[in-house]
Amino acid sequence: TYFDPPLEHNGRPVNGKGFLIDDLTARALSFIEANKDRPFFCYLPFNTPHSPMQVPDSFYSKFAALEPQPLEEGAKQEVPFTRAALAMCENIDWNVGRVLERLASLGLAENTIVIYFSDNGPNSRRWNGGMKGIKGSTDEGGVRVPFLIRWPGQIPAGRRIPQIAGAIDLLPTLADLAALEL
């Protein structure tokens, strides 16, 4: 379940509070607040949109009557599943906004690198920007994901990098940006 789930914190079992993504964000915000006066690394791995397709009603209700984008002829789509996935994405957007707002309110936005990315394409048949494939396939729709990096004053807004990259590039890139030797 994504509501009040059992979790592990520093090797000890704990209970989550509320919707998992909201709880993880709240814990990250507390960490950021506690470390605002020194350099910190905060890794906040959201595990949605993913099954089980559970999301707070306040997010699902926005998509409850939505008719998703049609798929290519012959492709089957589980509409309630798609609606839940869209609601989960809306929840992620809200939580990322919470992190960005906190960084700004603490005066840390200009000196903090924020990265947003995913690990694979969608886990079900749904509209995927016209790309072929889903999670588990080697087609573009299965492996192409967003990667956004934000560092105001250092990386120009809207800059696009056409080269292919992967998670393996994160460590050397972050070390370079932070002027750290590996």
XYZ file of N, CA, C and O in Angstrom:
728
model
N 0.825 -1.190 0.000
C 0.000 0.000 0.000
C 0.866 1.249 0.000
O 1.983 1.236 0.515
N 0.355 2.308 -0.591
C 1.065 3.583 -0.589
C 0.565 4.496 0.518
O 0.997 5.636 0.620
N -0.353 4.022 1.352
C -0.872 4.820 2.463
C -0.416 4.212 3.786
O -0.656 3.037 4.062
N 0.269 5.019 4.606
C 0.810 4.582 5.908
C 1.607 3.276 5.785
O 1.402 2.348 6.564
N 2.514 3.190 4.801
C 3.207 1.920 4.571
C 4.307 1.668 5.604
O 4.836 2.591 6.212
N 4.663 0.390 5.775
C 5.845 0.091 6.581
C 7.085 0.517 5.797
O 7.179 0.275 4.591
N 8.010 1.186 6.458
C 9.233 1.675 5.833
C 10.425 1.296 6.685
O 10.281 0.792 7.802
N 11.599 1.584 6.176
C 12.830 1.409 6.940
C 13.564 2.738 6.937
O 13.717 3.371 5.894
N 13.969 3.184 8.107
C 14.723 4.433 8.224
C 16.013 4.138 8.987
O 15.971 3.760 10.155
N 17.141 4.277 8.300
C 18.450 4.002 8.908
C 18.494 2.622 9.569
O 18.998 2.470 10.672
N 17.934 1.638 8.877
C 17.993 0.258 9.354
C 16.923 -0.123 10.356
O 16.897 -1.258 10.828
N 16.031 0.814 10.707
C 14.975 0.512 11.683
C 13.607 0.587 11.010
O 13.348 1.505 10.227
N 12.720 -0.334 11.361
C 11.369 -0.254 10.797
C 10.612 0.940 11.372
O 10.700 1.219 12.568
N 9.903 1.644 10.489
C 9.052 2.766 10.899
C 7.759 2.691 10.079
O 7.700 1.960 9.095
N 6.756 3.435 10.493
C 5.520 3.513 9.722
C 5.469 4.840 9.000
O 5.776 5.885 9.585
N 5.077 4.790 7.730
C 4.875 6.011 6.978
C 3.637 6.733 7.478
O 2.796 6.157 8.171
N 3.535 8.003 7.089
C 2.391 8.819 7.501
C 1.702 9.357 6.260
O 2.249 10.207 5.560
N 0.513 8.840 5.974
C -0.237 9.311 4.826
C 0.268 8.709 3.531
O 0.861 7.626 3.508
N 0.059 9.446 2.423
C 0.473 8.968 1.104
C 1.995 8.982 1.022
O 2.643 9.971 1.370
N 2.565 7.900 0.573
C 4.007 7.694 0.606
C 4.805 8.847 0.005
O 5.768 9.322 0.609
N 4.422 9.323 -1.173
C 5.197 10.367 -1.834
C 5.147 11.667 -1.033
O 6.153 12.368 -0.888
N 3.982 11.971 -0.461
C 3.850 13.160 0.388
C 4.731 13.025 1.634
O 5.370 13.988 2.067
N 4.748 11.833 2.209
C 5.548 11.583 3.408
C 7.045 11.672 3.105
O 7.809 12.296 3.853
N 7.480 11.067 2.005
C 8.898 11.144 1.636
C 9.313 12.594 1.416
O 10.406 13.009 1.824
N 8.432 13.371 0.786
C 8.734 14.786 0.555
C 8.829 15.529 1.879
O 9.751 16.333 2.078
N 7.910 15.270 2.796
C 7.953 15.931 4.109
C 9.261 15.612 4.830
O 9.876 16.494 5.451
N 9.695 14.369 4.732
C 10.965 13.983 5.380
C 12.148 14.682 4.708
O 13.094 15.104 5.371
N 12.103 14.805 3.383
C 13.170 15.514 2.663
C 13.188 16.986 3.049
O 14.268 17.573 3.246
N 12.008 17.593 3.186
C 11.944 19.003 3.585
C 12.530 19.210 4.975
O 13.235 20.198 5.212
N 12.269 18.271 5.873
C 12.866 18.350 7.217
C 14.382 18.234 7.146
O 15.106 18.950 7.847
N 14.874 17.334 6.305
C 16.313 17.168 6.128
C 16.944 18.440 5.573
O 17.990 18.889 6.055
N 16.307 19.024 4.571
C 16.827 20.256 3.970
C 16.881 21.369 5.013
O 17.875 22.084 5.133
N 15.819 21.503 5.770
C 15.758 22.523 6.829
C 16.880 22.316 7.847
O 17.561 23.265 8.234
N 17.091 21.061 8.247
C 18.113 20.757 9.257
C 19.527 20.984 8.732
O 20.453 21.195 9.526
N 19.714 20.941 7.424
C 21.054 21.058 6.842
C 21.247 22.325 6.016
O 22.208 22.433 5.265
N 20.370 23.296 6.166
C 20.374 24.498 5.332
C 21.639 25.340 5.455
O 21.963 26.101 4.552
N 22.374 25.181 6.542
C 23.553 26.011 6.770
C 24.860 25.352 6.354
O 25.944 25.862 6.667
N 24.756 24.212 5.672
C 25.961 23.523 5.199
C 25.631 22.784 3.915
O 24.458 22.557 3.609
N 26.640 22.401 3.152
C 26.362 21.636 1.930
C 25.653 20.320 2.270
O 25.955 19.687 3.286
N 24.706 19.942 1.447
C 23.989 18.679 1.678
C 23.662 18.021 0.350
O 23.658 18.659 -0.704
N 23.417 16.725 0.427
C 22.943 15.945 -0.709
C 21.643 15.295 -0.268
O 21.619 14.566 0.729
N 20.572 15.569 -0.952
C 19.268 14.998 -0.620
C 18.781 14.203 -1.819
O 18.513 14.767 -2.875
N 18.677 12.916 -1.645
C 18.190 12.025 -2.700
C 16.747 11.683 -2.366
O 16.478 11.083 -1.325
N 15.818 12.072 -3.213
C 14.392 11.883 -2.961
C 13.795 11.031 -4.080
O 13.302 11.542 -5.081
N 13.839 9.706 -3.937
C 13.388 8.828 -5.016
C 11.895 8.502 -4.928
O 11.473 7.672 -4.146
N 11.088 9.185 -5.724
C 9.667 8.851 -5.797
C 9.507 7.550 -6.567
O 10.200 7.317 -7.549
N 8.618 6.700 -6.136
C 8.419 5.414 -6.812
C 7.123 5.381 -7.619
O 6.693 4.331 -8.052
N 6.502 6.518 -7.812
C 5.300 6.584 -8.628
C 5.628 7.350 -9.901
O 6.631 8.064 -9.934
N 4.865 7.221 -10.968
C 3.656 6.413 -11.086
C 3.987 4.934 -11.274
O 4.776 4.581 -12.138
N 3.431 4.134 -10.436
C 3.717 2.706 -10.446
C 2.607 1.998 -9.683
O 1.964 2.596 -8.829
N 2.417 0.729 -9.998
C 1.429 -0.036 -9.252
C 1.976 -0.316 -7.845
O 3.194 -0.351 -7.662
N 1.120 -0.395 -6.863
C -0.333 -0.354 -6.961
C -0.803 1.063 -7.290
O -0.231 2.039 -6.808
N -1.808 1.159 -8.113
C -2.263 2.466 -8.598
C -3.145 3.139 -7.551
O -4.345 3.300 -7.715
N -2.498 3.546 -6.469
C -3.175 4.205 -5.354
C -2.676 5.643 -5.274
O -1.473 5.885 -5.320
N -3.621 6.568 -5.142
C -3.288 7.983 -5.090
C -4.386 8.671 -4.288
O -5.532 8.211 -4.296
N -4.072 9.738 -3.567
C -5.126 10.425 -2.814
C -6.276 10.879 -3.720
O -6.060 11.298 -4.859
N -7.494 10.789 -3.186
C -8.684 11.175 -3.947
C -8.580 12.605 -4.468
O -9.069 12.903 -5.557
N -7.941 13.484 -3.703
C -7.838 14.878 -4.123
C -7.080 15.018 -5.446
O -7.325 15.960 -6.200
N -6.201 14.095 -5.743
C -5.485 14.111 -7.025
C -6.242 13.307 -8.080
O -6.339 13.719 -9.227
N -6.788 12.150 -7.685
C -7.499 11.312 -8.651
C -8.740 12.008 -9.189
O -9.056 11.886 -10.383
N -9.434 12.759 -8.346
C -10.699 13.377 -8.768
C -10.517 14.290 -9.978
O -11.420 14.417 -10.802
N -9.349 14.890 -10.127
C -9.081 15.761 -11.274
C -9.107 14.976 -12.592
O -9.396 15.535 -13.649
N -8.813 13.691 -12.529
C -8.708 12.858 -13.728
C -9.812 11.805 -13.820
O -9.843 11.035 -14.775
N -10.724 11.768 -12.854
C -11.733 10.703 -12.774
C -12.598 10.589 -14.019
O -13.005 9.486 -14.385
N -12.886 11.680 -14.687
C -13.738 11.641 -15.875
C -12.952 11.865 -17.164
O -13.527 11.898 -18.248
N -11.651 12.002 -17.051
C -10.820 12.291 -18.224
C -10.790 11.114 -19.184
O -10.612 9.971 -18.770
N -10.955 11.418 -20.445
C -10.777 10.400 -21.480
C -9.347 10.531 -21.982
O -8.990 11.534 -22.596
N -8.509 9.540 -21.706
C -7.100 9.619 -22.115
C -6.930 9.692 -23.627
O -7.821 9.352 -24.389
N -5.736 10.113 -24.028
C -5.381 10.167 -25.445
C -5.573 8.775 -26.046
O -5.194 7.771 -25.445
N -6.148 8.693 -27.246
C -6.297 7.377 -27.878
C -4.939 6.809 -28.274
O -4.007 7.555 -28.561
N -4.868 5.502 -28.276
C -3.648 4.808 -28.682
C -3.780 4.367 -30.130
O -4.859 4.453 -30.727
N -2.676 3.857 -30.683
C -2.725 3.362 -32.050
C -3.748 2.227 -32.143
O -4.053 1.573 -31.147
N -4.274 2.034 -33.321
C -5.331 1.050 -33.521
C -4.900 -0.319 -33.021
O -3.786 -0.780 -33.278
N -5.783 -0.963 -32.280
C -5.526 -2.303 -31.765
C -4.889 -2.324 -30.391
O -4.867 -3.356 -29.738
N -4.373 -1.192 -29.927
C -3.739 -1.147 -28.608
C -4.808 -0.977 -27.530
O -5.704 -0.152 -27.654
N -4.731 -1.771 -26.489
C -5.696 -1.724 -25.392
C -5.116 -0.899 -24.246
O -3.945 -1.013 -23.912
N -5.986 -0.092 -23.639
C -5.574 0.772 -22.544
C -6.537 0.574 -21.375
O -7.742 0.568 -21.562
N -6.003 0.400 -20.185
C -6.838 0.326 -18.993
C -7.055 1.764 -18.505
O -6.183 2.345 -17.872
N -8.208 2.318 -18.814
C -8.467 3.732 -18.554
C -8.343 4.092 -17.073
O -7.680 5.082 -16.737
N -8.904 3.329 -16.120
C -8.716 3.701 -14.708
C -7.229 3.701 -14.295
O -6.791 4.541 -13.512
N -6.472 2.768 -14.835
C -5.028 2.691 -14.566
C -4.341 3.958 -15.083
O -3.524 4.572 -14.395
N -4.688 4.364 -16.312
C -4.109 5.570 -16.902
C -4.482 6.798 -16.089
O -3.644 7.663 -15.831
N -5.745 6.892 -15.681
C -6.174 8.027 -14.858
C -5.372 8.092 -13.562
O -4.951 9.170 -13.136
N -5.161 6.948 -12.934
C -4.380 6.919 -11.693
C -2.928 7.328 -11.953
O -2.332 8.052 -11.155
N -2.362 6.887 -13.074
C -0.984 7.261 -13.408
C -0.875 8.771 -13.595
O 0.080 9.406 -13.119
N -1.849 9.362 -14.277
C -1.843 10.814 -14.465
C -1.983 11.537 -13.134
O -1.313 12.553 -12.899
N -2.832 11.026 -12.261
C -3.003 11.626 -10.931
C -1.713 11.517 -10.126
O -1.345 12.451 -9.392
N -1.013 10.405 -10.258
C 0.270 10.250 -9.569
C 1.292 11.264 -10.087
O 2.074 11.806 -9.311
N 1.290 11.501 -11.390
C 2.201 12.510 -11.959
C 1.857 13.901 -11.432
O 2.751 14.698 -11.131
N 0.578 14.191 -11.304
C 0.147 15.473 -10.737
C 0.643 15.608 -9.294
O 1.090 16.674 -8.869
N 0.574 14.513 -8.550
C 1.062 14.520 -7.169
C 2.576 14.734 -7.123
O 3.071 15.482 -6.272
N 3.293 14.110 -8.044
C 4.741 14.321 -8.112
C 5.030 15.792 -8.385
O 5.882 16.401 -7.725
N 4.326 16.376 -9.353
C 4.526 17.793 -9.662
C 4.313 18.658 -8.415
O 5.088 19.573 -8.147
N 3.255 18.373 -7.666
C 2.963 19.131 -6.450
C 4.102 18.990 -5.434
O 4.543 19.971 -4.832
N 4.606 17.771 -5.269
C 5.672 17.540 -4.297
C 7.000 18.143 -4.726
O 7.732 18.680 -3.901
N 7.317 18.083 -6.020
C 8.529 18.758 -6.500
C 8.396 20.255 -6.258
O 9.352 20.918 -5.833
N 7.205 20.786 -6.473
C 6.955 22.195 -6.182
C 7.190 22.532 -4.719
O 7.732 23.594 -4.388
N 6.802 21.631 -3.837
C 7.044 21.839 -2.396
C 8.544 21.959 -2.109
O 8.977 22.807 -1.319
N 9.337 21.104 -2.741
C 10.789 21.141 -2.537
C 11.362 22.458 -3.076
O 12.152 23.135 -2.387
N 10.961 22.845 -4.288
C 11.477 24.081 -4.872
C 11.062 25.303 -4.049
O 11.868 26.221 -3.849
N 9.845 25.306 -3.560
C 9.377 26.417 -2.714
C 10.187 26.491 -1.415
O 10.542 27.578 -0.964
N 10.476 25.347 -0.822
C 11.256 25.341 0.429
C 12.669 25.848 0.188
O 13.206 26.637 0.966
N 13.285 25.389 -0.897
C 14.626 25.886 -1.228
C 14.605 27.403 -1.392
O 15.495 28.101 -0.897
N 13.585 27.920 -2.064
C 13.477 29.367 -2.264
C 13.262 30.088 -0.932
O 13.915 31.106 -0.666
N 12.378 29.570 -0.094
C 12.081 30.250 1.176
C 13.285 30.254 2.119
O 13.399 31.143 2.950
N 14.165 29.284 1.969
C 15.375 29.220 2.804
C 16.541 29.970 2.168
O 17.637 29.998 2.729
N 16.328 30.547 0.991
C 17.394 31.262 0.303
C 18.440 30.345 -0.304
O 19.577 30.756 -0.527
N 18.046 29.105 -0.598
C 18.991 28.113 -1.110
C 18.849 27.843 -2.612
O 19.671 27.134 -3.190
N 17.825 28.383 -3.232
C 17.532 28.026 -4.633
C 18.688 28.338 -5.576
O 18.995 27.548 -6.467
N 19.336 29.469 -5.387
C 20.404 29.880 -6.306
C 21.680 29.050 -6.138
O 22.534 29.052 -7.019
N 21.802 28.364 -5.026
C 23.028 27.623 -4.739
C 22.766 26.121 -4.595
O 23.525 25.418 -3.943
N 21.672 25.658 -5.195
C 21.322 24.251 -5.081
C 21.028 23.681 -6.461
O 20.217 24.233 -7.202
N 21.662 22.580 -6.773
C 21.397 21.861 -8.018
C 20.226 20.916 -7.743
O 20.269 20.125 -6.795
N 19.197 21.001 -8.557
C 18.048 20.100 -8.448
C 17.954 19.313 -9.745
O 17.984 19.888 -10.832
N 17.852 18.005 -9.618
C 17.742 17.118 -10.774
C 16.439 16.335 -10.661
O 16.076 15.871 -9.581
N 15.769 16.207 -11.779
C 14.543 15.411 -11.856
C 14.702 14.455 -13.028
O 15.000 14.887 -14.144
N 14.515 13.172 -12.769
C 14.573 12.204 -13.860
C 13.808 10.954 -13.484
O 13.338 10.805 -12.362
N 13.683 10.054 -14.437
C 12.938 8.816 -14.256
C 13.821 7.656 -14.680
O 14.913 7.857 -15.201
N 13.333 6.445 -14.470
C 14.158 5.284 -14.794
C 13.688 4.509 -16.017
O 14.416 3.689 -16.530
N 12.466 4.716 -16.469
C 11.978 3.994 -17.647
C 10.668 4.612 -18.109
O 10.098 5.462 -17.435
N 10.197 4.134 -19.253
C 8.924 4.601 -19.776
C 7.758 4.065 -18.957
O 7.954 3.425 -17.922
N 6.515 4.306 -19.424
C 5.336 3.922 -18.654
C 5.232 2.413 -18.473
O 5.676 1.641 -19.311
N 4.596 2.024 -17.357
C 4.469 0.604 -17.031
C 3.151 0.007 -17.532
O 2.755 -1.056 -17.089
N 2.477 0.711 -18.421
C 1.256 0.190 -19.033
C 1.074 0.850 -20.395
O 1.750 1.824 -20.714
N 0.151 0.320 -21.180
C -0.142 0.898 -22.490
C -0.919 2.192 -22.267
O -2.033 2.185 -21.767
N -0.285 3.324 -22.552
C -0.946 4.622 -22.524
C -0.170 5.558 -23.438
O 0.937 5.235 -23.865
N -0.754 6.700 -23.723
C -0.110 7.651 -24.618
C 1.276 7.981 -24.098
O 1.470 8.230 -22.913
N 2.252 7.965 -25.005
C 3.650 8.126 -24.618
C 4.358 9.066 -25.595
O 5.448 8.763 -26.072
N 3.703 10.172 -25.902
C 4.323 11.146 -26.792
C 4.579 10.618 -28.185
O 5.466 11.110 -28.875
N 3.845 9.598 -28.587
C 4.032 9.024 -29.908
C 5.195 8.052 -30.006
O 5.487 7.545 -31.088
N 5.862 7.785 -28.892
C 7.001 6.862 -28.927
C 6.520 5.418 -28.823
O 5.569 5.119 -28.100
N 7.197 4.541 -29.498
C 6.900 3.114 -29.462
C 7.515 2.514 -28.203
O 8.637 2.838 -27.828
N 6.764 1.629 -27.535
C 7.309 0.874 -26.420
C 6.885 1.387 -25.057
O 6.454 2.518 -24.889
N 7.011 0.493 -24.070
C 6.733 0.790 -22.672
C 7.845 0.177 -21.826
O 8.773 -0.436 -22.352
N 7.728 0.333 -20.515
C 8.708 -0.247 -19.595
C 8.990 -1.707 -19.970
O 8.077 -2.456 -20.274
N 10.239 -2.070 -19.950
C 10.625 -3.437 -20.268
C 11.004 -3.638 -21.718
O 11.559 -4.672 -22.074
N 10.716 -2.653 -22.569
C 11.117 -2.776 -23.965
C 12.368 -1.930 -24.193
O 12.668 -1.023 -23.417
N 13.066 -2.232 -25.257
C 14.237 -1.427 -25.600
C 13.891 -0.364 -26.634
O 14.776 0.328 -27.119
N 12.599 -0.237 -26.938
C 12.160 0.825 -27.843
C 12.259 2.167 -27.129
O 12.316 2.243 -25.897
N 12.229 3.240 -27.922
C 12.400 4.582 -27.366
C 11.410 4.868 -26.239
O 11.774 5.447 -25.218
N 10.167 4.450 -26.373
C 9.169 4.685 -25.335
C 9.429 3.918 -24.056
O 8.842 4.225 -23.014
N 10.289 2.926 -24.094
C 10.623 2.159 -22.897
C 11.834 2.690 -22.162
O 11.975 2.484 -20.958
N 12.721 3.386 -22.891
C 13.977 3.811 -22.266
C 14.190 5.327 -22.243
O 15.002 5.821 -21.470
N 13.482 6.065 -23.074
C 13.667 7.517 -23.099
C 12.846 8.150 -21.981
O 11.650 7.920 -21.869
N 13.502 8.926 -21.163
C 12.838 9.542 -20.014
C 13.267 10.997 -19.889
O 14.303 11.398 -20.410
N 12.501 11.784 -19.146
C 12.916 13.174 -18.930
C 14.100 13.257 -17.982
O 14.239 12.427 -17.079
N 14.939 14.213 -18.211
C 16.016 14.557 -17.287
C 16.078 16.081 -17.258
O 16.385 16.709 -18.266
N 15.744 16.646 -16.137
C 15.755 18.096 -15.978
C 16.744 18.447 -14.881
O 16.799 17.777 -13.845
N 17.521 19.467 -15.114
C 18.475 19.935 -14.115
C 18.275 21.438 -13.958
O 18.101 22.150 -14.941
N 18.272 21.889 -12.715
C 18.015 23.288 -12.413
C 19.114 23.800 -11.485
O 19.353 23.245 -10.417
N 19.780 24.851 -11.932
C 20.776 25.530 -11.105
C 20.794 26.979 -11.553
O 21.575 27.357 -12.444
N 19.905 27.780 -10.977
C 19.762 29.171 -11.423
C 21.090 29.925 -11.411
O 21.890 29.807 -10.488
N 21.319 30.678 -12.471
C 22.536 31.470 -12.588
C 23.733 30.687 -13.092
O 24.766 31.268 -13.435
N 23.630 29.370 -13.152
C 24.743 28.526 -13.602
C 24.396 27.758 -14.875
O 25.234 27.625 -15.752
N 23.197 27.226 -14.924
C 22.732 26.497 -16.102
C 21.575 27.300 -16.677
O 20.566 27.509 -15.994
N 21.695 27.774 -17.911
C 20.635 28.606 -18.490
C 19.301 27.856 -18.590
O 19.267 26.693 -19.011
N 18.226 28.517 -18.183
C 16.889 27.936 -18.298
C 16.595 27.628 -19.758
O 16.952 28.391 -20.652
N 15.981 26.479 -20.006
C 15.595 26.112 -21.359
C 16.691 25.497 -22.205
O 16.445 25.101 -23.342
N 17.902 25.389 -21.680
C 18.995 24.794 -22.456
C 18.695 23.328 -22.720
O 18.238 22.601 -21.844
N 18.958 22.885 -23.930
C 18.730 21.495 -24.311
C 20.062 20.863 -24.698
O 20.853 21.466 -25.398
N 20.265 19.654 -24.237
C 21.481 18.895 -24.546
C 21.050 17.715 -25.425
O 20.306 16.850 -24.973
N 21.503 17.643 -26.653
C 21.019 16.599 -27.561
C 21.699 15.234 -27.369
O 21.178 14.228 -27.825
N 22.845 15.194 -26.715
C 23.560 13.928 -26.585
C 22.804 12.963 -25.667
O 22.177 13.361 -24.700
N 22.930 11.700 -25.980
C 22.335 10.649 -25.161
C 23.145 10.533 -23.882
O 24.378 10.587 -23.884
N 22.449 10.373 -22.773
C 23.108 10.212 -21.482
C 22.373 9.147 -20.689
O 21.271 8.737 -21.049
N 22.979 8.708 -19.616
C 22.364 7.719 -18.739
C 22.722 8.009 -17.298
O 23.524 8.905 -17.001
N 22.120 7.249 -16.400
C 22.359 7.444 -14.968
C 23.841 7.342 -14.619
O 24.307 7.981 -13.680
N 24.592 6.579 -15.403
C 26.027 6.426 -15.152
C 26.764 7.764 -15.272
O 27.845 7.952 -14.727
N 26.154 8.729 -15.975
C 26.763 10.040 -16.153
C 26.528 10.984 -14.973
O 27.135 12.058 -14.906
N 25.653 10.622 -14.054
C 25.308 11.530 -12.955
C 26.479 11.837 -12.027
O 26.733 13.004 -11.719
N 27.164 10.827 -11.544
C 28.260 11.061 -10.602
C 29.340 11.973 -11.178
O 29.672 12.996 -10.564
N 29.898 11.684 -12.346
C 30.935 12.582 -12.847
C 30.405 13.985 -13.165
O 31.117 14.975 -12.969
N 29.155 14.076 -13.597
C 28.587 15.396 -13.908
C 28.410 16.214 -12.642
O 28.793 17.386 -12.585
N 27.829 15.615 -11.617
C 27.618 16.335 -10.346
C 28.956 16.690 -9.701
O 29.120 17.784 -9.151
N 29.893 15.792 -9.748
C 31.213 16.087 -9.176
C 31.847 17.272 -9.911
O 32.424 18.171 -9.285
N 31.722 17.297 -11.218
C 32.254 18.401 -12.007
C 31.558 19.708 -11.668
O 32.213 20.738 -11.455
N 30.227 19.691 -11.584
C 29.484 20.901 -11.249
C 29.837 21.432 -9.861
O 29.875 22.640 -9.636
N 30.100 20.516 -8.930
C 30.430 20.909 -7.565
C 31.936 21.120 -7.364
O 32.378 21.379 -6.248
N 32.693 21.018 -8.450
C 34.155 21.181 -8.396
C 34.792 20.210 -7.400
O 35.678 20.579 -6.622
N 34.327 18.971 -7.436
C 34.862 17.932 -6.563
C 35.672 16.937 -7.394
O 35.306 16.610 -8.506
N 36.760 16.458 -6.818
C 37.556 15.429 -7.487
C 36.999 14.069 -7.139
O 36.653 13.802 -5.999
N 36.934 13.201 -8.150
C 36.474 11.824 -7.891
C 37.637 10.973 -7.436
O 38.739 11.133 -7.862
